[in-house]
PDB file of N, CA and C in Angstrom:
ATOM      1  N   GLN A  15      -1.475   2.330 -16.778  1.00 64.00           N
ATOM      2  CA  GLN A  15      -0.873   2.236 -15.790  1.00 64.00           C
ATOM      3  C   GLN A  15      -0.082   1.256 -14.820  1.00 64.00           C
ATOM      4  N   LYS A  16       0.994   0.697 -14.769  1.00 90.00           N
ATOM      5  CA  LYS A  16       1.341  -0.833 -14.672  1.00 90.00           C
ATOM      6  C   LYS A  16       1.954  -0.458 -12.731  1.00 90.00           C
ATOM      7  N   MET A  17       2.199   0.753 -12.215  1.00 84.00           N
ATOM      8  CA  MET A  17       2.719   1.226 -11.168  1.00 84.00           C
ATOM      9  C   MET A  17       2.114   2.115 -10.302  1.00 84.00           C
ATOM     10  N   ALA A  18       2.022   1.816  -8.762  1.00 84.00           N
ATOM     11  CA  ALA A  18       1.364   2.739  -7.992  1.00 84.00           C
ATOM     12  C   ALA A  18       3.120   2.877  -6.897  1.00 84.00           C
ATOM     13  N   ILE A  19       2.856   4.897  -6.843  1.00 83.00           N
ATOM     14  CA  ILE A  19       3.551   5.245  -5.775  1.00 83.00           C
ATOM     15  C   ILE A  19       3.629   6.156  -4.510  1.00 83.00           C
ATOM     16  N   GLU A  20       4.402   5.671  -3.766  1.00 80.00           N
ATOM     17  CA  GLU A  20       3.825   6.203  -2.470  1.00 80.00           C
ATOM     18  C   GLU A  20       2.282   6.343  -1.933  1.00 80.00           C
ATOM     19  N   ARG A  21       1.637   4.834  -1.861  1.00 78.00           N
ATOM     20  CA  ARG A  21       0.149   4.832  -1.499  1.00 78.00           C
ATOM     21  C   ARG A  21      -0.039   4.112  -0.357  1.00 78.00           C
ATOM     22  N   GLY A  22      -0.787   4.534   0.653  1.00 74.00           N
ATOM     23  CA  GLY A  22      -1.581   3.652   1.860  1.00 74.00           C
ATOM     24  C   GLY A  22      -1.944   2.662   1.529  1.00 74.00           C
ATOM     25  N   ILE A  23      -1.476   1.990   2.835  1.00 69.00           N
ATOM     26  CA  ILE A  23      -1.864   0.257   3.044  1.00 69.00           C
ATOM     27  C   ILE A  23      -2.272   0.327   4.446  1.00 69.00           C
ATOM     28  N   ALA A  24      -3.804  -0.731   5.289  1.00 65.00           N
ATOM     29  CA  ALA A  24      -3.786  -0.735   6.022  1.00 65.00           C
ATOM     30  C   ALA A  24      -3.070  -1.992   6.848  1.00 65.00           C
ATOM     31  N   VAL A  25      -2.348  -1.364   7.804  1.00 62.00           N
ATOM     32  CA  VAL A  25      -0.890  -2.710   8.657  1.00 62.00           C
ATOM     33  C   VAL A  25      -1.717  -2.654   9.996  1.00 62.00           C
ATOM     34  N   ASN A  26      -2.261  -3.430  10.468  1.00 65.00           N
ATOM     35  CA  ASN A  26      -2.339  -3.789  11.591  1.00 65.00           C
ATOM     36  C   ASN A  26      -3.380  -2.616  12.323  1.00 65.00           C
ATOM     37  N   GLY A  27      -4.255  -2.089  11.159  1.00 70.00           N
ATOM     38  CA  GLY A  27      -5.335  -0.940  11.735  1.00 70.00           C
ATOM     39  C   GLY A  27      -4.179   0.163  11.946  1.00 70.00           C
ATOM     40  N   GLN A  28      -3.443   0.397  11.176  1.00 68.00           N
ATOM     41  CA  GLN A  28      -2.544   1.686  10.674  1.00 68.00           C
ATOM     42  C   GLN A  28      -2.311   1.810   9.272  1.00 68.00           C
ATOM     43  N   LEU A  29      -2.496   3.282   8.974  1.00 69.00           N
ATOM     44  CA  LEU A  29      -2.253   3.677   8.027  1.00 69.00           C
ATOM     45  C   LEU A  29      -0.224   3.556   7.644  1.00 69.00           C
ATOM     46  N   ARG A  30       0.144   2.799   6.569  1.00 70.00           N
ATOM     47  CA  ARG A  30       1.408   3.167   6.271  1.00 70.00           C
ATOM     48  C   ARG A  30       1.633   3.119   4.944  1.00 70.00           C
ATOM     49  N   ARG A  31       2.548   3.583   4.243  1.00 75.00           N
ATOM     50  CA  ARG A  31       2.561   3.832   2.816  1.00 75.00           C
ATOM     51  C   ARG A  31       3.957   2.616   2.259  1.00 75.00           C
ATOM     52  N   TYR A  32       3.586   2.233   1.283  1.00 79.00           N
ATOM     53  CA  TYR A  32       4.705   1.804   0.339  1.00 79.00           C
ATOM     54  C   TYR A  32       5.320   2.614  -0.439  1.00 79.00           C
ATOM     55  N   ASP A  33       6.299   2.011  -1.033  1.00 86.00           N
ATOM     56  CA  ASP A  33       7.075   2.730  -2.348  1.00 86.00           C
ATOM     57  C   ASP A  33       6.517   2.703  -3.520  1.00 86.00           C
ATOM     58  N   LEU A  34       6.508   1.400  -3.605  1.00 90.00           N
ATOM     59  CA  LEU A  34       6.396   1.076  -5.031  1.00 90.00           C
ATOM     60  C   LEU A  34       5.660  -0.179  -5.033  1.00 90.00           C
ATOM     61  N   LEU A  35       4.409   0.251  -5.979  1.00 90.00           N
ATOM     62  CA  LEU A  35       3.966  -1.114  -6.482  1.00 90.00           C
ATOM     63  C   LEU A  35       3.891  -1.146  -7.889  1.00 90.00           C
ATOM     64  N   VAL A  36       4.398  -2.724  -8.551  1.00 93.00           N
ATOM     65  CA  VAL A  36       4.363  -2.883  -9.864  1.00 93.00           C
ATOM     66  C   VAL A  36       3.405  -3.994  -9.869  1.00 93.00           C
ATOM     67  N   TYR A  37       2.273  -3.640 -11.013  1.00 93.00           N
ATOM     68  CA  TYR A  37       0.795  -4.770 -11.586  1.00 93.00           C
ATOM     69  C   TYR A  37       1.692  -5.378 -12.564  1.00 93.00           C
ATOM     70  N   ASP A  38       0.817  -6.849 -12.561  1.00 93.00           N
ATOM     71  CA  ASP A  38       1.127  -7.543 -14.061  1.00 93.00           C
ATOM     72  C   ASP A  38       0.066  -7.094 -14.798  1.00 93.00           C
ATOM     73  N   ASN A  39       0.043  -7.839 -16.094  1.00 91.00           N
ATOM     74  CA  ASN A  39      -0.835  -7.427 -16.763  1.00 91.00           C
ATOM     75  C   ASN A  39      -2.320  -7.698 -16.757  1.00 91.00           C
ATOM     76  N   LYS A  40      -2.669  -8.328 -15.751  1.00 91.00           N
ATOM     77  CA  LYS A  40      -4.027  -8.112 -15.144  1.00 91.00           C
ATOM     78  C   LYS A  40      -4.513  -7.284 -14.319  1.00 91.00           C
ATOM     79  N   MET A  41      -3.291  -6.349 -13.959  1.00 91.00           N
ATOM     80  CA  MET A  41      -3.695  -5.433 -12.981  1.00 91.00           C
ATOM     81  C   MET A  41      -3.542  -5.866 -11.476  1.00 91.00           C
ATOM     82  N   GLN A  42      -2.811  -6.903 -11.248  1.00 90.00           N
ATOM     83  CA  GLN A  42      -3.206  -7.386  -9.932  1.00 90.00           C
ATOM     84  C   GLN A  42      -1.490  -7.694  -9.597  1.00 90.00           C
ATOM     85  N   PRO A  43      -1.329  -7.076  -8.052  1.00 89.00           N
ATOM     86  CA  PRO A  43      -0.362  -6.585  -7.844  1.00 89.00           C
ATOM     87  C   PRO A  43       0.685  -7.725  -7.968  1.00 89.00           C
ATOM     88  N   TRP A  44       2.190  -7.333  -8.416  1.00 93.00           N
ATOM     89  CA  TRP A  44       3.167  -8.764  -8.401  1.00 93.00           C
ATOM     90  C   TRP A  44       4.464  -8.165  -7.698  1.00 93.00           C
ATOM     91  N   MET A  45       5.252  -7.177  -7.858  1.00 92.00           N
ATOM     92  CA  MET A  45       6.189  -6.718  -6.886  1.00 92.00           C
ATOM     93  C   MET A  45       5.658  -5.290  -6.130  1.00 92.00           C
ATOM     94  N   LEU A  46       6.513  -5.672  -5.007  1.00 90.00           N
ATOM     95  CA  LEU A  46       6.351  -4.363  -3.656  1.00 90.00           C
ATOM     96  C   LEU A  46       7.997  -4.209  -3.546  1.00 90.00           C
ATOM     97  N   ILE A  47       8.426  -3.123  -3.907  1.00 91.00           N
ATOM     98  CA  ILE A  47       9.282  -2.095  -3.660  1.00 91.00           C
ATOM     99  C   ILE A  47       9.713  -1.605  -2.675  1.00 91.00           C
ATOM    100  N   GLU A  48      10.458  -1.475  -1.688  1.00 90.00           N
ATOM    101  CA  GLU A  48      10.724  -0.576  -0.653  1.00 90.00           C
ATOM    102  C   GLU A  48      11.985  -0.310  -0.940  1.00 90.00           C
ATOM    103  N   CYS A  49      12.036   1.176  -1.071  1.00 92.00           N
ATOM    104  CA  CYS A  49      13.712   1.747  -1.453  1.00 92.00           C
ATOM    105  C   CYS A  49      13.929   2.889  -0.248  1.00 92.00           C
ATOM    106  N   LYS A  50      15.196   2.328   0.352  1.00 91.00           N
ATOM    107  CA  LYS A  50      15.789   3.124   1.468  1.00 91.00           C
ATOM    108  C   LYS A  50      17.111   3.974   0.861  1.00 91.00           C
ATOM    109  N   ALA A  51      17.893   4.547   1.808  1.00 93.00           N
ATOM    110  CA  ALA A  51      19.060   5.749   1.672  1.00 93.00           C
ATOM    111  C   ALA A  51      19.900   4.556   0.894  1.00 93.00           C
ATOM    112  N   PRO A  52      21.021   5.187   0.244  1.00 95.00           N
ATOM    113  CA  PRO A  52      22.198   4.279   0.275  1.00 95.00           C
ATOM    114  C   PRO A  52      23.020   3.879   0.995  1.00 95.00           C
ATOM    115  N   ARG A  53      22.877   4.977   2.094  1.00 94.00           N
ATOM    116  CA  ARG A  53      23.831   4.292   3.229  1.00 94.00           C
ATOM    117  C   ARG A  53      22.805   3.744   4.412  1.00 94.00           C
ATOM    118  N   THR A  54      21.727   3.185   3.889  1.00 91.00           N
ATOM    119  CA  THR A  54      20.902   2.163   5.022  1.00 91.00           C
ATOM    120  C   THR A  54      21.120   0.844   4.374  1.00 91.00           C
ATOM    121  N   LYS A  55      21.468   0.275   5.109  1.00 91.00           N
ATOM    122  CA  LYS A  55      22.393  -1.718   4.600  1.00 91.00           C
ATOM    123  C   LYS A  55      20.707  -2.230   4.526  1.00 91.00           C
ATOM    124  N   LEU A  56      21.069  -2.950   3.312  1.00 90.00           N
ATOM    125  CA  LEU A  56      19.509  -4.071   3.352  1.00 90.00           C
ATOM    126  C   LEU A  56      19.715  -5.129   4.646  1.00 90.00           C
ATOM    127  N   SER A  57      18.965  -5.523   5.728  1.00 85.00           N
ATOM    128  CA  SER A  57      19.116  -6.513   6.047  1.00 85.00           C
ATOM    129  C   SER A  57      17.333  -6.770   6.167  1.00 85.00           C
ATOM    130  N   ASP A  58      17.767  -7.913   7.068  1.00 80.00           N
ATOM    131  CA  ASP A  58      16.414  -8.495   7.900  1.00 80.00           C
ATOM    132  C   ASP A  58      15.420  -7.819   7.927  1.00 80.00           C
ATOM    133  N   ARG A  59      15.560  -6.645   8.871  1.00 81.00           N
ATOM    134  CA  ARG A  59      14.675  -5.858   9.596  1.00 81.00           C
ATOM    135  C   ARG A  59      14.343  -5.397   8.306  1.00 81.00           C
ATOM    136  N   VAL A  60      15.277  -4.405   7.600  1.00 80.00           N
ATOM    137  CA  VAL A  60      14.136  -3.929   6.580  1.00 80.00           C
ATOM    138  C   VAL A  60      13.472  -4.781   5.414  1.00 80.00           C
ATOM    139  N   PHE A  61      13.438  -5.721   4.897  1.00 76.00           N
ATOM    140  CA  PHE A  61      13.116  -6.821   4.317  1.00 76.00           C
ATOM    141  C   PHE A  61      11.432  -7.448   4.928  1.00 76.00           C
ATOM    142  N   GLU A  62      11.712  -7.069   6.603  1.00 77.00           N
ATOM    143  CA  GLU A  62      10.691  -7.444   7.306  1.00 77.00           C
ATOM    144  C   GLU A  62       9.369  -6.801   6.840  1.00 77.00           C
ATOM    145  N   GLN A  63       9.766  -5.006   7.007  1.00 73.00           N
ATOM    146  CA  GLN A  63       8.999  -3.809   6.672  1.00 73.00           C
ATOM    147  C   GLN A  63       7.990  -4.280   5.557  1.00 73.00           C
ATOM    148  N   VAL A  64       9.050  -4.470   4.496  1.00 74.00           N
ATOM    149  CA  VAL A  64       8.192  -4.642   3.270  1.00 74.00           C
ATOM    150  C   VAL A  64       7.137  -6.029   3.162  1.00 74.00           C
ATOM    151  N   GLY A  65       7.710  -7.003   3.860  1.00 72.00           N
ATOM    152  CA  GLY A  65       6.963  -8.143   4.005  1.00 72.00           C
ATOM    153  C   GLY A  65       5.592  -8.273   5.155  1.00 72.00           C
ATOM    154  N   ILE A  66       5.899  -7.077   6.595  1.00 70.00           N
ATOM    155  CA  ILE A  66       4.541  -6.854   6.468  1.00 70.00           C
ATOM    156  C   ILE A  66       3.532  -6.265   5.692  1.00 70.00           C
ATOM    157  N   TYR A  67       3.884  -5.302   5.134  1.00 67.00           N
ATOM    158  CA  TYR A  67       3.281  -4.504   4.268  1.00 67.00           C
ATOM    159  C   TYR A  67       2.036  -5.664   3.038  1.00 67.00           C
ATOM    160  N   ASN A  68       2.576  -6.685   2.535  1.00 68.00           N
ATOM    161  CA  ASN A  68       2.297  -8.127   2.103  1.00 68.00           C
ATOM    162  C   ASN A  68       1.184  -8.706   3.311  1.00 68.00           C
ATOM    163  N   TRP A  69       1.400  -9.373   4.046  1.00 62.00           N
ATOM    164  CA  TRP A  69       0.649  -9.891   5.005  1.00 62.00           C
ATOM    165  C   TRP A  69      -0.054  -9.767   5.640  1.00 62.00           C
ATOM    166  N   PHE A  70      -0.370  -8.438   6.340  1.00 50.00           N
ATOM    167  CA  PHE A  70      -1.258  -8.422   7.574  1.00 50.00           C
ATOM    168  C   PHE A  70      -2.223  -7.422   6.629  1.00 50.00           C
ATOM    169  N   ASP A  71      -3.575  -7.816   7.488  1.00 44.00           N
ATOM    170  CA  ASP A  71      -4.864  -7.031   7.011  1.00 44.00           C
ATOM    171  C   ASP A  71      -5.223  -6.911   5.770  1.00 44.00           C
ATOM    172  N   GLN A  72      -5.486  -5.913   4.837  1.00 53.00           N
ATOM    173  CA  GLN A  72      -5.690  -6.292   3.572  1.00 53.00           C
ATOM    174  C   GLN A  72      -4.015  -6.203   2.888  1.00 53.00           C
ATOM    175  N   GLY A  73      -3.674  -6.972   2.986  1.00 64.00           N
ATOM    176  CA  GLY A  73      -2.218  -7.306   2.320  1.00 64.00           C
ATOM    177  C   GLY A  73      -2.157  -7.324   1.070  1.00 64.00           C
ATOM    178  N   LEU A  74      -1.476  -6.966   0.316  1.00 74.00           N
ATOM    179  CA  LEU A  74      -1.295  -6.968  -1.131  1.00 74.00           C
ATOM    180  C   LEU A  74      -1.308  -8.349  -1.644  1.00 74.00           C
ATOM    181  N   LYS A  75      -0.431  -9.262  -0.956  1.00 82.00           N
ATOM    182  CA  LYS A  75      -0.450 -10.360  -1.272  1.00 82.00           C
ATOM    183  C   LYS A  75       0.235 -10.899  -2.915  1.00 82.00           C
ATOM    184  N   VAL A  76       1.469  -9.959  -2.959  1.00 88.00           N
ATOM    185  CA  VAL A  76       2.144  -9.648  -4.076  1.00 88.00           C
ATOM    186  C   VAL A  76       3.207 -10.965  -4.341  1.00 88.00           C
ATOM    187  N   PRO A  77       3.626 -11.752  -5.134  1.00 91.00           N
ATOM    188  CA  PRO A  77       4.376 -13.004  -5.311  1.00 91.00           C
ATOM    189  C   PRO A  77       5.991 -12.376  -5.341  1.00 91.00           C
ATOM    190  N   TYR A  78       6.542 -11.020  -5.376  1.00 92.00           N
ATOM    191  CA  TYR A  78       7.433 -10.731  -5.569  1.00 92.00           C
ATOM    192  C   TYR A  78       7.940  -9.303  -4.541  1.00 92.00           C
ATOM    193  N   LEU A  79       8.679  -9.798  -3.584  1.00 91.00           N
ATOM    194  CA  LEU A  79       9.320  -8.631  -2.554  1.00 91.00           C
ATOM    195  C   LEU A  79      10.803  -7.895  -2.788  1.00 91.00           C
ATOM    196  N   LEU A  80      11.143  -6.644  -2.758  1.00 92.00           N
ATOM    197  CA  LEU A  80      12.418  -6.291  -3.584  1.00 92.00           C
ATOM    198  C   LEU A  80      12.236  -4.964  -2.443  1.00 92.00           C
ATOM    199  N   ILE A  81      13.653  -5.101  -2.066  1.00 92.00           N
ATOM    200  CA  ILE A  81      14.387  -3.867  -1.375  1.00 92.00           C
ATOM    201  C   ILE A  81      15.212  -3.425  -1.928  1.00 92.00           C
ATOM    202  N   THR A  82      15.721  -1.553  -1.779  1.00 94.00           N
ATOM    203  CA  THR A  82      16.844  -1.328  -2.551  1.00 94.00           C
ATOM    204  C   THR A  82      17.301  -0.515  -1.735  1.00 94.00           C
ATOM    205  N   ASN A  83      18.786  -0.025  -2.104  1.00 94.00           N
ATOM    206  CA  ASN A  83      19.220   1.209  -1.141  1.00 94.00           C
ATOM    207  C   ASN A  83      19.991   2.112  -2.823  1.00 94.00           C
ATOM    208  N   GLY A  84      19.658   1.711  -3.853  1.00 94.00           N
ATOM    209  CA  GLY A  84      20.382   2.476  -4.952  1.00 94.00           C
ATOM    210  C   GLY A  84      21.398   1.518  -5.453  1.00 94.00           C
ATOM    211  N   ILE A  85      21.901   1.030  -4.356  1.00 94.00           N
ATOM    212  CA  ILE A  85      23.097   0.156  -4.855  1.00 94.00           C
ATOM    213  C   ILE A  85      22.831  -1.109  -4.786  1.00 94.00           C
ATOM    214  N   SER A  86      22.674  -1.611  -4.039  1.00 93.00           N
ATOM    215  CA  SER A  86      22.538  -2.920  -4.094  1.00 93.00           C
ATOM    216  C   SER A  86      20.707  -3.482  -3.947  1.00 93.00           C
ATOM    217  N   ALA A  87      20.257  -4.238  -4.085  1.00 93.00           N
ATOM    218  CA  ALA A  87      18.809  -5.105  -4.214  1.00 93.00           C
ATOM    219  C   ALA A  87      18.446  -5.969  -3.260  1.00 93.00           C
ATOM    220  N   ILE A  88      17.411  -6.801  -3.091  1.00 92.00           N
ATOM    221  CA  ILE A  88      17.532  -7.766  -2.758  1.00 92.00           C
ATOM    222  C   ILE A  88      16.389  -8.169  -2.745  1.00 92.00           C
ATOM    223  N   CYS A  89      15.734  -9.480  -3.703  1.00 93.00           N
ATOM    224  CA  CYS A  89      14.501  -9.922  -3.939  1.00 93.00           C
ATOM    225  C   CYS A  89      13.996 -11.174  -3.552  1.00 93.00           C
ATOM    226  N   SER A  90      12.818 -11.648  -3.437  1.00 91.00           N
ATOM    227  CA  SER A  90      12.356 -12.742  -3.185  1.00 91.00           C
ATOM    228  C   SER A  90      11.036 -13.079  -3.413  1.00 91.00           C
ATOM    229  N   ARG A  91      10.641 -14.156  -3.915  1.00 92.00           N
ATOM    230  CA  ARG A  91       9.918 -15.030  -4.230  1.00 92.00           C
ATOM    231  C   ARG A  91       8.697 -15.391  -2.322  1.00 92.00           C
ATOM    232  N   VAL A  92       7.408 -15.049  -2.827  1.00 85.00           N
ATOM    233  CA  VAL A  92       7.132 -14.943  -1.496  1.00 85.00           C
ATOM    234  C   VAL A  92       6.165 -16.234  -1.517  1.00 85.00           C
ATOM    235  N   ASP A  93       6.130 -17.474  -0.459  1.00 84.00           N
ATOM    236  CA  ASP A  93       5.890 -18.821  -0.738  1.00 84.00           C
ATOM    237  C   ASP A  93       4.394 -18.453   0.392  1.00 84.00           C
ATOM    238  N   TYR A  94       3.220 -18.324   0.142  1.00 80.00           N
ATOM    239  CA  TYR A  94       2.419 -18.209   1.102  1.00 80.00           C
ATOM    240  C   TYR A  94       1.775 -19.488   1.717  1.00 80.00           C
ATOM    241  N   GLU A  95       2.056 -21.108   1.212  1.00 82.00           N
ATOM    242  CA  GLU A  95       1.525 -21.582   1.559  1.00 82.00           C
ATOM    243  C   GLU A  95       2.864 -22.386   2.910  1.00 82.00           C
ATOM    244  N   ASP A  96       4.059 -21.791   2.987  1.00 83.00           N
ATOM    245  CA  ASP A  96       4.912 -22.067   4.430  1.00 83.00           C
ATOM    246  C   ASP A  96       4.637 -20.528   5.093  1.00 83.00           C
ATOM    247  N   GLN A  97       4.596 -19.370   4.545  1.00 77.00           N
ATOM    248  CA  GLN A  97       4.472 -18.552   5.007  1.00 77.00           C
ATOM    249  C   GLN A  97       5.988 -18.455   5.080  1.00 77.00           C
ATOM    250  N   LYS A  98       6.527 -17.975   4.110  1.00 79.00           N
ATOM    251  CA  LYS A  98       7.876 -17.399   3.846  1.00 79.00           C
ATOM    252  C   LYS A  98       8.250 -16.763   2.946  1.00 79.00           C
ATOM    253  N   TRP A  99       9.394 -16.434   2.622  1.00 79.00           N
ATOM    254  CA  TRP A  99      10.190 -16.348   1.539  1.00 79.00           C
ATOM    255  C   TRP A  99      11.248 -16.535   0.735  1.00 79.00           C
ATOM    256  N   CYS A 100      11.639 -16.736  -0.103  1.00 87.00           N
ATOM    257  CA  CYS A 100      12.759 -17.394  -0.554  1.00 87.00           C
ATOM    258  C   CYS A 100      13.248 -16.269  -1.661  1.00 87.00           C
ATOM    259  N   LEU A 101      15.052 -15.856  -1.656  1.00 88.00           N
ATOM    260  CA  LEU A 101      15.483 -14.967  -1.994  1.00 88.00           C
ATOM    261  C   LEU A 101      15.622 -15.985  -3.012  1.00 88.00           C
ATOM    262  N   LEU A 102      15.943 -14.480  -4.095  1.00 93.00           N
ATOM    263  CA  LEU A 102      16.156 -14.931  -5.661  1.00 93.00           C
ATOM    264  C   LEU A 102      17.596 -14.725  -6.128  1.00 93.00           C
ATOM    265  N   ASP A 103      18.679 -15.466  -7.299  1.00 92.00           N
ATOM    266  CA  ASP A 103      19.662 -14.538  -7.602  1.00 92.00           C
ATOM    267  C   ASP A 103      19.727 -13.311  -8.425  1.00 92.00           C
ATOM    268  N   ALA A 104      18.287 -13.581  -9.278  1.00 92.00           N
ATOM    269  CA  ALA A 104      17.808 -12.928  -9.699  1.00 92.00           C
ATOM    270  C   ALA A 104      16.849 -11.646 -10.152  1.00 92.00           C
ATOM    271  N   LEU A 105      16.415 -10.905 -10.527  1.00 91.00           N
ATOM    272  CA  LEU A 105      15.106  -9.985 -10.193  1.00 91.00           C
ATOM    273  C   LEU A 105      14.086 -10.928 -11.734  1.00 91.00           C
ATOM    274  N   PRO A 106      13.040 -11.164 -11.585  1.00 93.00           N
ATOM    275  CA  PRO A 106      12.100 -12.097 -12.206  1.00 93.00           C
ATOM    276  C   PRO A 106      11.802 -10.749 -13.351  1.00 93.00           C
ATOM    277  N   VAL A 107      11.286 -11.528 -14.659  1.00 89.00           N
ATOM    278  CA  VAL A 107      11.174 -11.235 -15.589  1.00 89.00           C
ATOM    279  C   VAL A 107       9.267 -11.032 -15.575  1.00 89.00           C
ATOM    280  N   TRP A 108       9.533  -9.054 -15.701  1.00 86.00           N
ATOM    281  CA  TRP A 108       7.877  -8.797 -15.920  1.00 86.00           C
ATOM    282  C   TRP A 108       7.163  -9.402 -17.124  1.00 86.00           C
ATOM    283  N   GLY A 109       5.870  -9.852 -16.917  1.00 79.00           N
ATOM    284  CA  GLY A 109       5.229 -10.881 -17.599  1.00 79.00           C
ATOM    285  C   GLY A 109       5.492 -12.357 -17.922  1.00 79.00           C
ATOM    286  N   GLU A 110       5.998 -12.709 -17.137  1.00 73.00           N
ATOM    287  CA  GLU A 110       6.246 -14.185 -17.468  1.00 73.00           C
ATOM    288  C   GLU A 110       5.919 -15.051 -16.476  1.00 73.00           C
ATOM    289  N   ASP A 111       5.255 -14.680 -15.559  1.00 64.00           N
ATOM    290  CA  ASP A 111       4.355 -15.297 -14.670  1.00 64.00           C
ATOM    291  C   ASP A 111       3.097 -15.890 -15.342  1.00 64.00           C
TER     292      ASP A 111
END
């Protein structure tokens, strides 16, 4: 199994739920996906939500973050050294990292 759906994670001492976590071939967290309703505008605020799950406490430390509302999607690669994310023009290919 290379995905986990709707699991809990500790964020600043509180239990939060992420929507989808994709693992790489070595079963390391690869992409964290946050799914929103189609009427939800994909914004910095929504992107920060998934980013928080990745950074704090026992953060997942995935290389990729993705948000989608089923109509559009925004994906980024995480730069841990500079503590920021870089938006991608296309989705990364699983297994090519």
